[in-house]
Short mmCIF file of C-alpha atoms in Angstrom, two decimals:
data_model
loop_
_atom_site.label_atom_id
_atom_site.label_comp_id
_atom_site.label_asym_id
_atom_site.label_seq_id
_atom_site.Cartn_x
_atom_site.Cartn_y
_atom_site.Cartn_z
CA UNK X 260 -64.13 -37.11 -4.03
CA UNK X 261 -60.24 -37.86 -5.14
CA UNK X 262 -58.20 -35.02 -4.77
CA UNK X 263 -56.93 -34.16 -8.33
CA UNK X 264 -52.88 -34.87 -8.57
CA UNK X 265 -51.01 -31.81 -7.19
CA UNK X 266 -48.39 -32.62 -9.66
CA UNK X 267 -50.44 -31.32 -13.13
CA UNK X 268 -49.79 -27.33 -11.79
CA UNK X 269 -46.86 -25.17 -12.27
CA UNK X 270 -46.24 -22.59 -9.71
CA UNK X 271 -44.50 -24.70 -6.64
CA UNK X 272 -43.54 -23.05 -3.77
CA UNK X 273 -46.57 -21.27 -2.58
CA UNK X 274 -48.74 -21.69 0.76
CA UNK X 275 -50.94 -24.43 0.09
CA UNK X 276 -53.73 -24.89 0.84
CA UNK X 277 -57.05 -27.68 0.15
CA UNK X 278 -55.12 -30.19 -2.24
CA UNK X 279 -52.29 -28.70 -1.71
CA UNK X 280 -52.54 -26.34 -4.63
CA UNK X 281 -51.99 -22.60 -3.45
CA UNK X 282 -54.45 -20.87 -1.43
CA UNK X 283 -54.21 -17.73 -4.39
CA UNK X 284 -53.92 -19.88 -7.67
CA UNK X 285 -56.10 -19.90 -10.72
CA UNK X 286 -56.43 -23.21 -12.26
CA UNK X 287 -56.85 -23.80 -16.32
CA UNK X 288 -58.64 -27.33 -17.27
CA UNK X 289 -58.13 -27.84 -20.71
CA UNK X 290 -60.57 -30.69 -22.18
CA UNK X 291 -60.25 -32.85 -25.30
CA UNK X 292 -61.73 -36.36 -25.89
CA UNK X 293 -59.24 -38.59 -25.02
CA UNK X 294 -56.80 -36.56 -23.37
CA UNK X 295 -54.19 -37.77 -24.98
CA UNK X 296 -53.64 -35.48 -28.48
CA UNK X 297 -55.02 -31.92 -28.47
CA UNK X 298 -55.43 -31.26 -24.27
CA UNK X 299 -51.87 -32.73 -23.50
CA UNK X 300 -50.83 -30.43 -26.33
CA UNK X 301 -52.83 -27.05 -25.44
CA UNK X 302 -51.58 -27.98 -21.45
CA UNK X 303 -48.52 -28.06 -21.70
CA UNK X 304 -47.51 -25.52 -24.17
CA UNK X 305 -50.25 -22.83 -21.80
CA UNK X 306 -47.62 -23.87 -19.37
CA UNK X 307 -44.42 -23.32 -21.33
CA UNK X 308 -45.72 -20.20 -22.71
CA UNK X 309 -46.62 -18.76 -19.45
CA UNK X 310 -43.20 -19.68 -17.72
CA UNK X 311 -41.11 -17.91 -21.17
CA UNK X 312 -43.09 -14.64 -20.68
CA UNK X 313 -42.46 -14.73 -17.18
CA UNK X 314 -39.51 -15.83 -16.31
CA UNK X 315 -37.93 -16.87 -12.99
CA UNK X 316 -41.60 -16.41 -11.37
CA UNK X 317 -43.20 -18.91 -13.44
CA UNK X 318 -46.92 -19.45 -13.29
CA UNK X 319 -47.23 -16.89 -10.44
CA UNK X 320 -50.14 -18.72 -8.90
CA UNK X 321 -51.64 -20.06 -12.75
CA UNK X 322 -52.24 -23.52 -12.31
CA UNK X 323 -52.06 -25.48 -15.88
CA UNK X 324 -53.80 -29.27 -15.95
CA UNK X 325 -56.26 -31.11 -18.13
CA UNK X 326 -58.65 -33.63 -18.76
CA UNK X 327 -60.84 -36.00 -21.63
CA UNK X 328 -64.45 -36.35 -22.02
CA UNK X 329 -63.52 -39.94 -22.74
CA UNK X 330 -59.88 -39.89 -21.22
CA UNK X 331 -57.74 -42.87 -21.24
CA UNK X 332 -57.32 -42.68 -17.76
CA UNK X 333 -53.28 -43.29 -16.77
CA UNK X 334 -52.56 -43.52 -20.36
CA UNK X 335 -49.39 -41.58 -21.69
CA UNK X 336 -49.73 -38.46 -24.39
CA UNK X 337 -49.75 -39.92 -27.67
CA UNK X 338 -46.10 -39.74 -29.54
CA UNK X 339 -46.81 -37.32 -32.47
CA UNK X 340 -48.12 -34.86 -29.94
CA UNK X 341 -44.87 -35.28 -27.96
CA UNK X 342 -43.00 -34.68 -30.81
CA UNK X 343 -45.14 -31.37 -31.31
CA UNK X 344 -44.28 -30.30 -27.78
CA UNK X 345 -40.97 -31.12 -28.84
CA UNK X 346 -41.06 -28.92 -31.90
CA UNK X 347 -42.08 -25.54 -29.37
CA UNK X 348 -39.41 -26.75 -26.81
CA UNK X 349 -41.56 -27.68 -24.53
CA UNK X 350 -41.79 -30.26 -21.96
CA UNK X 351 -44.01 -33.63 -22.59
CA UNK X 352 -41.99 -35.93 -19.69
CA UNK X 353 -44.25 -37.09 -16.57
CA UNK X 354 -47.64 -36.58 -18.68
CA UNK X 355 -50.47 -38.85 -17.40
CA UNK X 356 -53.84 -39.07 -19.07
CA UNK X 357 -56.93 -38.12 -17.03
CA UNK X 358 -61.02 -38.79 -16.97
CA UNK X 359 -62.98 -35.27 -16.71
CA UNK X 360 -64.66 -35.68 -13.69
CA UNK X 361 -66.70 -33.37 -11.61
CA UNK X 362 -64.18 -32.47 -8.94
CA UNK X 363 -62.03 -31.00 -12.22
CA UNK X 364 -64.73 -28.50 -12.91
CA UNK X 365 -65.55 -27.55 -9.76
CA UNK X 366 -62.10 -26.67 -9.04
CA UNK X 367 -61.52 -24.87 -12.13
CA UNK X 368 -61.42 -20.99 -12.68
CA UNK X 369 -61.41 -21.54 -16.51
CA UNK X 370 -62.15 -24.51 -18.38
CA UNK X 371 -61.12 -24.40 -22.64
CA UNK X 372 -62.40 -27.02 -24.48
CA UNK X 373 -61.30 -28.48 -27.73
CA UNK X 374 -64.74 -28.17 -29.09
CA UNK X 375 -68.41 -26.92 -28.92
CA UNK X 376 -69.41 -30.25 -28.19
CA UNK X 377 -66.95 -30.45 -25.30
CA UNK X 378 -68.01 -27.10 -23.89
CA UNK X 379 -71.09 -28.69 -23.65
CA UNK X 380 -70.45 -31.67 -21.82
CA UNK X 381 -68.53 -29.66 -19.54
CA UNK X 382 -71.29 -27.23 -19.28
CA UNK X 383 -73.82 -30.37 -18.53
CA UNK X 384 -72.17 -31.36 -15.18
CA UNK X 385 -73.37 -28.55 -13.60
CA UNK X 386 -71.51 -26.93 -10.84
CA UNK X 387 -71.69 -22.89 -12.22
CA UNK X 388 -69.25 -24.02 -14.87
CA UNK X 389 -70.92 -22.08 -17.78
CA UNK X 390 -69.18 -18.70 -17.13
CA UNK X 391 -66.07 -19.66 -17.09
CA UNK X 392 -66.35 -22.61 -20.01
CA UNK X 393 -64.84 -21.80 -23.13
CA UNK X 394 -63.70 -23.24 -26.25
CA UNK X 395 -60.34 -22.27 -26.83
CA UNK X 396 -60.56 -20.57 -29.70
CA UNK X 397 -63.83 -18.83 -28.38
CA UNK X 398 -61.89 -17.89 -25.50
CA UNK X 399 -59.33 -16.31 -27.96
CA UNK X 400 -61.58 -14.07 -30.02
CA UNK X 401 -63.21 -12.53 -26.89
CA UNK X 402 -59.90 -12.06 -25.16
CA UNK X 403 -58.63 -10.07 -28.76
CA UNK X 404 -61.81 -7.92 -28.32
CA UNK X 405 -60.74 -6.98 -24.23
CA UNK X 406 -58.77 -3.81 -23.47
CA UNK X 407 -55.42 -4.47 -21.81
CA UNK X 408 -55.92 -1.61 -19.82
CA UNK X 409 -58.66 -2.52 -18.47
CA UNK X 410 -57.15 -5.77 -16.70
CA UNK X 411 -55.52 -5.48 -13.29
CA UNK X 412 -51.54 -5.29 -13.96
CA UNK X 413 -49.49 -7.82 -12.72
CA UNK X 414 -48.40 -5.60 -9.56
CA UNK X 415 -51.83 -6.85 -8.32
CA UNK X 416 -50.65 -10.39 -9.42
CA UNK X 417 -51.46 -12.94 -12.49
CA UNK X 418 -53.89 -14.35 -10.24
CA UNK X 419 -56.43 -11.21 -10.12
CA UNK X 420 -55.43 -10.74 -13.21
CA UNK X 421 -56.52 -13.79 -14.82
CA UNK X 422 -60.27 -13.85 -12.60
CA UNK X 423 -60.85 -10.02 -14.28
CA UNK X 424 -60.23 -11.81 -18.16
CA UNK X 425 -62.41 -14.27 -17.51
CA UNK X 426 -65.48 -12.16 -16.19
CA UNK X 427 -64.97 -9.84 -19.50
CA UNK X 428 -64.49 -12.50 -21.44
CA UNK X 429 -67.72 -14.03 -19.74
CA UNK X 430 -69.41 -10.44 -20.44
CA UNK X 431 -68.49 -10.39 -24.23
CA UNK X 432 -69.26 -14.27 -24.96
CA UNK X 433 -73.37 -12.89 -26.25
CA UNK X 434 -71.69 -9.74 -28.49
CA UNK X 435 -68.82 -11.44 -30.33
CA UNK X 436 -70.57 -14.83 -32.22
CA UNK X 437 -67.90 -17.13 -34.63
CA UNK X 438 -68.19 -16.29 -37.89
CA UNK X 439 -69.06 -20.43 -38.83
CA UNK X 440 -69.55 -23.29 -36.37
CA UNK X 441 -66.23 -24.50 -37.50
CA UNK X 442 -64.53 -21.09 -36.14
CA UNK X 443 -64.50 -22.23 -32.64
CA UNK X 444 -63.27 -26.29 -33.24
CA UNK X 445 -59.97 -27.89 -32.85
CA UNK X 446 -60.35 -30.89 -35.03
CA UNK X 447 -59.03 -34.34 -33.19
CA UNK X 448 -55.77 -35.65 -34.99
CA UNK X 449 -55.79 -39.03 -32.88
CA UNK X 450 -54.25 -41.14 -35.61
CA UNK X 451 -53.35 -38.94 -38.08
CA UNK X 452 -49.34 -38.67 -39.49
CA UNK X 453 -47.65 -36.28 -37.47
CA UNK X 454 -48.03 -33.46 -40.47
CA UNK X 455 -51.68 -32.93 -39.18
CA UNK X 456 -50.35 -33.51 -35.65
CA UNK X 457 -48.29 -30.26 -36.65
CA UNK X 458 -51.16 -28.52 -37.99
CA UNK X 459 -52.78 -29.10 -35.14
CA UNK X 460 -50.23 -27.91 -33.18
CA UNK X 461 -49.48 -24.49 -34.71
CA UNK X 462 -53.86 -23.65 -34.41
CA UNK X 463 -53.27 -24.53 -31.00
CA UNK X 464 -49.94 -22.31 -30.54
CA UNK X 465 -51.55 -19.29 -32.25
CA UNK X 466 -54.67 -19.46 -30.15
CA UNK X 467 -53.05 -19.70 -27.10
CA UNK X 468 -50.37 -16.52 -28.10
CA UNK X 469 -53.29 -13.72 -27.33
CA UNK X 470 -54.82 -15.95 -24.34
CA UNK X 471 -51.22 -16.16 -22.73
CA UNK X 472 -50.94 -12.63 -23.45
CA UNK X 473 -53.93 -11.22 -21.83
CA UNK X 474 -53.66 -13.70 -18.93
CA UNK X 475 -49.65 -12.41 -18.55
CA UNK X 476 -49.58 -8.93 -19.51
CA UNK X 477 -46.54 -9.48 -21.48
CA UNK X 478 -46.51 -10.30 -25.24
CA UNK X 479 -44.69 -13.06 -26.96
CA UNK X 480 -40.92 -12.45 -27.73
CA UNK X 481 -40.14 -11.51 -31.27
#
């Protein structure tokens, strides 16, 4: 297998370990088609999201990467969803597009996919990923339905924290159905003027505000 690059994560500094990705991380695939629009988008904004809420310690172990059904493989993010980044003030530099492959999954603690039919090609490569395979917003209405208080707080560390979300979130996933098929997609805006790049970009931003959230323990800044 090819070692995924070390560079996607946030969270430098710790003991490293296979990979050289810490020994106690917990890594986040987001998946798209292309990689290129929505994943680049949803990736880097999980990571400047997660680094506002907690300051100086950034991802505390969270590990923040992504990947396309169809990736262009080395190709850059596309410019209207640099511009979006630009628009949250977050960073787009050094992005490098990526082709799922297994090695991805395996390595992944929690995969969010763009779309149903994503989840399920991510699902199809085997390797245990159901459990932790989500569609982002699927992801988001079970973590709305979880209990703060019932997570670990972040004196055990992010990085328990985030593995007890994603077993209740797991746990819920049979209880709490979308209300339409649509509910659960993030529609592809490859091409599209950069006002549906935006629109894309705040359904992204407001899904990931609870997600961050949970996986943090510390809301957004008002």
């Amino acid at each position: 297998m090819t070692a995924p690059d070390a560079g996607r994560g946030i969270g430098n500094g710790e003991v490293t370990g296979t990979f050289g990705f810490p020994r106690d991380s917990f890594r986040i695939l987001h998946v798209s088609t292309g990689n290129v629009c929505r994943s680049p988008i949803t990736e880097r904004l999980t990571r400047h999201f997660v680094a506002d809420r907690l300051g100086g310690l950034l991802s505390g172990g969270l590990i923040v990467e992504s990947a396309g059904t169809w990736g262009h493989e080395g190709a850059p993010m596309e410019a209207n969803a640099e511009t979006v980044l630009a628009d949250f003030g977050a960073d787009a530099s050094g992005f490098v597009g990526r082709e799922l492959l297994d090695e991805h999954v395996i390595m992944a603690d929690l995969v969010l996919t763009a779309t149903r039919d994503h989840r399920a090609q991510v699902i199809s490569m085997g390797h245990s990923a159901g459990l932790r395979t989500f569609t982002l917003k699927e992801f988001t209405r079970l973590v709305r339905a979880i209990d703060p208080a019932t997570l670990p707080t972040l004196d055990h560390g992010v990085v328990e924290r985030a593995r007890a979300l994603v077993r209740a979130a797991a746990a819920l996933r049979g209880w709490l159905l979308a209300p339409t098929a649509e509910a659960d997609e993030v529609y592809d805006p490859y091409g599209a003027p950069l006002p549906f790049f935006r629109s894309i970009g705040d359904e992204i931003h407001e899904a990931l505000d609870p997600v961050v959230t949970a996986l943090t323990g510390v809301p957004a800044r008002t």
